[in-house]
PDB file of C-alpha atoms and ligand atoms in Angstrom:
ATOM      1  CA  MET V   1       0.000   0.000   0.000  1.00  0.00           C
ATOM      2  CA  SER V   2       1.389   3.415  -0.851  1.00  0.00           C
ATOM      3  CA  GLU V   3       1.717   6.213   1.627  1.00  0.00           C
ATOM      4  CA  ARG V   4      -1.394   8.154   2.471  1.00  0.00           C
ATOM      5  CA  VAL V   5      -1.715  11.890   2.006  1.00  0.00           C
ATOM      6  CA  GLU V   6      -3.934  14.418   3.679  1.00  0.00           C
ATOM      7  CA  VAL V   7      -6.534  16.102   1.560  1.00  0.00           C
ATOM      8  CA  THR V   8      -9.619  18.126   2.385  1.00  0.00           C
ATOM      9  CA  LEU V   9     -12.552  17.877   0.023  1.00  0.00           C
ATOM     10  CA  SER V  10     -15.304  20.478   0.047  1.00  0.00           C
ATOM     11  CA  ILE V  11     -18.540  18.690  -0.808  1.00  0.00           C
ATOM     12  CA  ASN V  12     -21.957  20.323  -0.734  1.00  0.00           C
ATOM     13  CA  GLY V  13     -20.557  23.150   1.394  1.00  0.00           C
ATOM     14  CA  ARG V  14     -18.991  20.890   4.018  1.00  0.00           C
ATOM     15  CA  ASP V  15     -15.275  20.130   4.468  1.00  0.00           C
ATOM     16  CA  TYR V  16     -14.181  16.483   4.643  1.00  0.00           C
ATOM     17  CA  PRO V  17     -10.594  16.116   5.958  1.00  0.00           C
ATOM     18  CA  LEU V  18      -9.311  12.773   4.634  1.00  0.00           C
ATOM     19  CA  ARG V  19      -6.168  10.630   4.640  1.00  0.00           C
ATOM     20  CA  LEU V  20      -6.009   8.512   1.537  1.00  0.00           C
ATOM     21  CA  GLU V  21      -3.714   6.960  -0.993  1.00  0.00           C
ATOM     22  CA  PRO V  22      -2.897   9.336  -3.852  1.00  0.00           C
ATOM     23  CA  ARG V  23      -4.214   6.778  -6.347  1.00  0.00           C
ATOM     24  CA  ARG V  24      -7.750   6.908  -4.914  1.00  0.00           C
ATOM     25  CA  THR V  25     -10.254   8.365  -7.334  1.00  0.00           C
ATOM     26  CA  LEU V  26     -12.589  11.178  -6.459  1.00  0.00           C
ATOM     27  CA  LEU V  27     -15.436   8.701  -6.896  1.00  0.00           C
ATOM     28  CA  ASP V  28     -13.938   6.330  -4.311  1.00  0.00           C
ATOM     29  CA  ALA V  29     -13.360   9.192  -1.897  1.00  0.00           C
ATOM     30  CA  ILE V  30     -16.897  10.531  -2.259  1.00  0.00           C
ATOM     31  CA  ARG V  31     -18.484   7.126  -1.760  1.00  0.00           C
ATOM     32  CA  ASP V  32     -16.148   5.252   0.581  1.00  0.00           C
ATOM     33  CA  GLU V  33     -14.445   7.994   2.599  1.00  0.00           C
ATOM     34  CA  CYS V  34     -17.276  10.527   2.789  1.00  0.00           C
ATOM     35  CA  GLY V  35     -20.191   8.088   2.767  1.00  0.00           C
ATOM     36  CA  LEU V  36     -22.017   9.932  -0.018  1.00  0.00           C
ATOM     37  CA  THR V  37     -23.224   6.899  -1.944  1.00  0.00           C
ATOM     38  CA  GLY V  38     -25.745   8.781  -4.071  1.00  0.00           C
ATOM     39  CA  THR V  39     -22.952   9.202  -6.625  1.00  0.00           C
ATOM     40  CA  HIS V  40     -23.033   5.873  -8.414  1.00  0.00           C
ATOM     41  CA  MET V  41     -20.184   3.686  -9.644  1.00  0.00           C
ATOM     42  CA  GLY V  42     -20.759   2.143 -13.057  1.00  0.00           C
ATOM     43  CA  CYS V  43     -18.034   1.506 -15.590  1.00  0.00           C
ATOM     44  CA  GLU V  44     -15.172   3.186 -13.670  1.00  0.00           C
ATOM     45  CA  HIS V  45     -13.543   4.264 -16.911  1.00  0.00           C
ATOM     46  CA  GLY V  46     -15.365   7.359 -18.041  1.00  0.00           C
ATOM     47  CA  VAL V  47     -18.009   5.850 -20.302  1.00  0.00           C
ATOM     48  CA  CYS V  48     -21.347   5.656 -18.460  1.00  0.00           C
ATOM     49  CA  GLY V  49     -21.589   8.982 -16.598  1.00  0.00           C
ATOM     50  CA  ALA V  50     -23.170   7.424 -13.487  1.00  0.00           C
ATOM     51  CA  CYS V  51     -20.463   9.084 -11.388  1.00  0.00           C
ATOM     52  CA  THR V  52     -21.086  12.632 -12.661  1.00  0.00           C
ATOM     53  CA  VAL V  53     -20.646  15.364 -10.040  1.00  0.00           C
ATOM     54  CA  LEU V  54     -20.160  19.117 -10.318  1.00  0.00           C
ATOM     55  CA  LEU V  55     -16.679  20.519  -9.785  1.00  0.00           C
ATOM     56  CA  ASP V  56     -16.831  24.308  -9.501  1.00  0.00           C
ATOM     57  CA  GLY V  57     -20.128  24.050 -11.369  1.00  0.00           C
ATOM     58  CA  GLN V  58     -18.841  21.910 -14.227  1.00  0.00           C
ATOM     59  CA  PRO V  59     -20.088  18.334 -14.683  1.00  0.00           C
ATOM     60  CA  ILE V  60     -17.167  15.908 -14.467  1.00  0.00           C
ATOM     61  CA  ARG V  61     -16.727  12.153 -14.181  1.00  0.00           C
ATOM     62  CA  ALA V  62     -15.535  11.425 -10.682  1.00  0.00           C
ATOM     63  CA  CYS V  63     -14.037   8.067 -11.716  1.00  0.00           C
ATOM     64  CA  LEU V  64     -11.552   9.829 -14.020  1.00  0.00           C
ATOM     65  CA  MET V  65     -10.061  12.164 -11.426  1.00  0.00           C
ATOM     66  CA  PHE V  66      -7.861  11.543  -8.400  1.00  0.00           C
ATOM     67  CA  ALA V  67      -9.320  12.830  -5.159  1.00  0.00           C
ATOM     68  CA  VAL V  68      -6.182  14.872  -4.486  1.00  0.00           C
ATOM     69  CA  GLN V  69      -6.788  16.799  -7.714  1.00  0.00           C
ATOM     70  CA  ALA V  70     -10.130  18.036  -6.390  1.00  0.00           C
ATOM     71  CA  GLU V  71      -8.721  19.760  -3.314  1.00  0.00           C
ATOM     72  CA  GLY V  72      -9.708  23.435  -3.274  1.00  0.00           C
ATOM     73  CA  ALA V  73     -12.664  22.943  -5.616  1.00  0.00           C
ATOM     74  CA  ALA V  74     -16.337  23.165  -4.679  1.00  0.00           C
ATOM     75  CA  ILE V  75     -17.761  19.702  -5.257  1.00  0.00           C
ATOM     76  CA  ARG V  76     -21.495  19.170  -5.500  1.00  0.00           C
ATOM     77  CA  THR V  77     -23.106  15.762  -5.436  1.00  0.00           C
ATOM     78  CA  ILE V  78     -26.660  14.517  -5.702  1.00  0.00           C
ATOM     79  CA  GLU V  79     -27.015  14.876  -1.916  1.00  0.00           C
ATOM     80  CA  GLY V  80     -26.491  18.628  -2.355  1.00  0.00           C
ATOM     81  CA  LEU V  81     -29.119  19.247  -5.029  1.00  0.00           C
ATOM     82  CA  ALA V  82     -32.231  19.723  -2.900  1.00  0.00           C
ATOM     83  CA  ALA V  83     -32.552  22.527  -0.376  1.00  0.00           C
ATOM     84  CA  GLY V  84     -33.972  20.599   2.566  1.00  0.00           C
ATOM     85  CA  ASP V  85     -37.263  19.143   1.347  1.00  0.00           C
ATOM     86  CA  ALA V  86     -37.372  21.441  -1.693  1.00  0.00           C
ATOM     87  CA  LEU V  87     -36.225  19.549  -4.787  1.00  0.00           C
ATOM     88  CA  ASN V  88     -34.414  21.446  -7.518  1.00  0.00           C
ATOM     89  CA  PRO V  89     -36.208  22.016 -10.864  1.00  0.00           C
ATOM     90  CA  VAL V  90     -34.447  19.120 -12.592  1.00  0.00           C
ATOM     91  CA  GLN V  91     -35.357  16.693  -9.806  1.00  0.00           C
ATOM     92  CA  ARG V  92     -38.999  17.804  -9.916  1.00  0.00           C
ATOM     93  CA  ALA V  93     -39.082  17.459 -13.700  1.00  0.00           C
ATOM     94  CA  PHE V  94     -37.662  13.914 -13.588  1.00  0.00           C
ATOM     95  CA  ILE V  95     -40.498  12.929 -11.260  1.00  0.00           C
ATOM     96  CA  ALA V  96     -43.189  14.740 -13.255  1.00  0.00           C
ATOM     97  CA  HIS V  97     -42.056  13.317 -16.602  1.00  0.00           C
ATOM     98  CA  HIS V  98     -41.136   9.791 -15.459  1.00  0.00           C
ATOM     99  CA  GLY V  99     -37.421  10.162 -16.218  1.00  0.00           C
ATOM    100  CA  VAL V 100     -36.549   7.415 -13.713  1.00  0.00           C
ATOM    101  CA  GLN V 101     -36.938   3.658 -13.938  1.00  0.00           C
ATOM    102  CA  CYS V 102     -34.332   1.637 -12.000  1.00  0.00           C
ATOM    103  CA  GLY V 103     -32.639   4.904 -10.961  1.00  0.00           C
ATOM    104  CA  PHE V 104     -29.044   3.757 -11.383  1.00  0.00           C
ATOM    105  CA  CYS V 105     -28.209   6.421 -13.951  1.00  0.00           C
ATOM    106  CA  THR V 106     -30.385   9.105 -12.370  1.00  0.00           C
ATOM    107  CA  PRO V 107     -27.908  10.909 -10.070  1.00  0.00           C
ATOM    108  CA  GLY V 108     -25.495  11.270 -12.982  1.00  0.00           C
ATOM    109  CA  PHE V 109     -28.167  12.662 -15.283  1.00  0.00           C
ATOM    110  CA  LEU V 110     -29.428  15.059 -12.602  1.00  0.00           C
ATOM    111  CA  MET V 111     -25.941  16.429 -11.978  1.00  0.00           C
ATOM    112  CA  LEU V 112     -25.169  16.645 -15.698  1.00  0.00           C
ATOM    113  CA  ALA V 113     -28.412  18.474 -16.458  1.00  0.00           C
ATOM    114  CA  THR V 114     -28.144  20.786 -13.449  1.00  0.00           C
ATOM    115  CA  GLY V 115     -24.620  21.787 -14.425  1.00  0.00           C
ATOM    116  CA  VAL V 116     -25.388  22.283 -18.093  1.00  0.00           C
ATOM    117  CA  LEU V 117     -28.596  24.289 -17.558  1.00  0.00           C
ATOM    118  CA  ALA V 118     -26.850  26.573 -15.061  1.00  0.00           C
ATOM    119  CA  ARG V 119     -23.913  27.095 -17.433  1.00  0.00           C
ATOM    120  CA  ASP V 120     -25.911  27.507 -20.619  1.00  0.00           C
ATOM    121  CA  PRO V 121     -29.608  28.343 -20.159  1.00  0.00           C
ATOM    122  CA  ASP V 122     -29.762  29.274 -23.863  1.00  0.00           C
ATOM    123  CA  ILE V 123     -28.658  25.818 -24.966  1.00  0.00           C
ATOM    124  CA  SER V 124     -30.400  24.651 -28.140  1.00  0.00           C
ATOM    125  CA  ASP V 125     -32.505  21.514 -28.222  1.00  0.00           C
ATOM    126  CA  ASP V 126     -29.980  19.748 -30.464  1.00  0.00           C
ATOM    127  CA  GLU V 127     -27.114  20.669 -28.149  1.00  0.00           C
ATOM    128  CA  LEU V 128     -29.116  19.475 -25.158  1.00  0.00           C
ATOM    129  CA  ARG V 129     -29.706  16.082 -26.735  1.00  0.00           C
ATOM    130  CA  GLU V 130     -26.011  15.886 -27.637  1.00  0.00           C
ATOM    131  CA  VAL V 131     -24.987  16.659 -24.047  1.00  0.00           C
ATOM    132  CA  LEU V 132     -27.428  14.130 -22.570  1.00  0.00           C
ATOM    133  CA  SER V 133     -26.153  11.440 -24.941  1.00  0.00           C
ATOM    134  CA  SER V 134     -22.900  11.404 -22.974  1.00  0.00           C
ATOM    135  CA  ASN V 135     -24.553   9.492 -20.118  1.00  0.00           C
ATOM    136  CA  LEU V 136     -25.919   5.974 -20.430  1.00  0.00           C
ATOM    137  CA  CYS V 137     -29.360   4.750 -19.378  1.00  0.00           C
ATOM    138  CA  ARG V 138     -30.310   1.158 -20.003  1.00  0.00           C
ATOM    139  CA  CYS V 139     -33.969   1.525 -18.966  1.00  0.00           C
ATOM    140  CA  THR V 140     -35.806   4.593 -20.158  1.00  0.00           C
ATOM    141  CA  GLY V 141     -35.023   4.842 -23.848  1.00  0.00           C
ATOM    142  CA  TYR V 142     -33.940   8.426 -23.047  1.00  0.00           C
ATOM    143  CA  GLN V 143     -37.123  10.086 -24.273  1.00  0.00           C
ATOM    144  CA  ASN V 144     -38.509  10.819 -20.810  1.00  0.00           C
ATOM    145  CA  ILE V 145     -35.127  12.051 -19.634  1.00  0.00           C
ATOM    146  CA  VAL V 146     -34.928  14.467 -22.554  1.00  0.00           C
ATOM    147  CA  THR V 147     -38.517  15.590 -21.911  1.00  0.00           C
ATOM    148  CA  ALA V 148     -37.769  16.150 -18.226  1.00  0.00           C
ATOM    149  CA  VAL V 149     -34.655  18.212 -18.870  1.00  0.00           C
ATOM    150  CA  ARG V 150     -36.492  20.269 -21.495  1.00  0.00           C
ATOM    151  CA  ALA V 151     -39.235  20.942 -18.923  1.00  0.00           C
ATOM    152  CA  ALA V 152     -36.674  22.031 -16.337  1.00  0.00           C
ATOM    153  CA  LEU V 153     -35.081  24.289 -18.937  1.00  0.00           C
ATOM    154  CA  ALA V 154     -38.473  25.827 -19.753  1.00  0.00           C
ATOM    155  CA  GLU V 155     -39.037  26.491 -16.056  1.00  0.00           C
ATOM    156  CA  LEU V 156     -35.608  28.086 -15.784  1.00  0.00           C
ATOM    157  CA  ARG V 157     -36.421  30.347 -18.688  1.00  0.00           C
ATOM    158  CA  GLY V 158     -39.755  31.225 -17.089  1.00  0.00           C
ATOM    159  CA  GLY V 159     -41.784  29.649 -19.877  1.00  0.00           C
ATOM    160  CA  ALA V 160     -44.216  26.774 -20.023  1.00  0.00           C
ATOM    161  CA  ALA V 161     -42.851  23.228 -19.962  1.00  0.00           C
TER     162      ALA V 161
HETATM  163  S1  FES J   1     -18.405   5.218 -13.389  1.00  0.00           S
HETATM  164 FE1  FES J   1     -17.523   7.047 -14.104  1.00  0.00          FE
HETATM  165  S2  FES J   1     -18.140   7.221 -16.181  1.00  0.00           S
HETATM  166 FE2  FES J   1     -18.901   5.261 -15.544  1.00  0.00          FE
HETATM  167  S1  FES J   2     -33.258   4.417 -15.190  1.00  0.00           S
HETATM  168 FE1  FES J   2     -32.248   2.477 -15.156  1.00  0.00          FE
HETATM  169  S2  FES J   2     -30.300   2.902 -16.077  1.00  0.00           S
HETATM  170 FE2  FES J   2     -31.444   4.728 -16.328  1.00  0.00          FE
END
């Protein structure tokens, strides 16, 4: 086992002081060291998007980054999306438009969509579909996910869903 290093991760506004091996991924640290298991582990090599979290507002794949590289950044996970009992617009839209079946992919899609809509509220429909195609869902056929994210985008823009 290699030597452990000290690193403090800031996740959902809370600091997590950790001692871990430098080879540990951010995904491992979030799940195993911080106990935030809402971020899911799928392929572990950057393909499925189940591990998507926000790093300084940008959606990233936590399995492709070492935890030590995330020190100093504001990390947001699925546990940090709702404000108490108040779900965020993307969460509400996934419920309203049946964007969830087994739910394995759902945290990744919610973080991806939340990050992209915050960064680019003027995103075109084609671009939105292109962005969402980066994450894999084996259940829904994608249509309800796309519909849900469009509805959240319409709400963000102040229009009808
Ligand atoms: S677990 Fe990270 S992309 Fe699949
Ligand atoms: S809802 Fe099952 S993988 Fe997407």
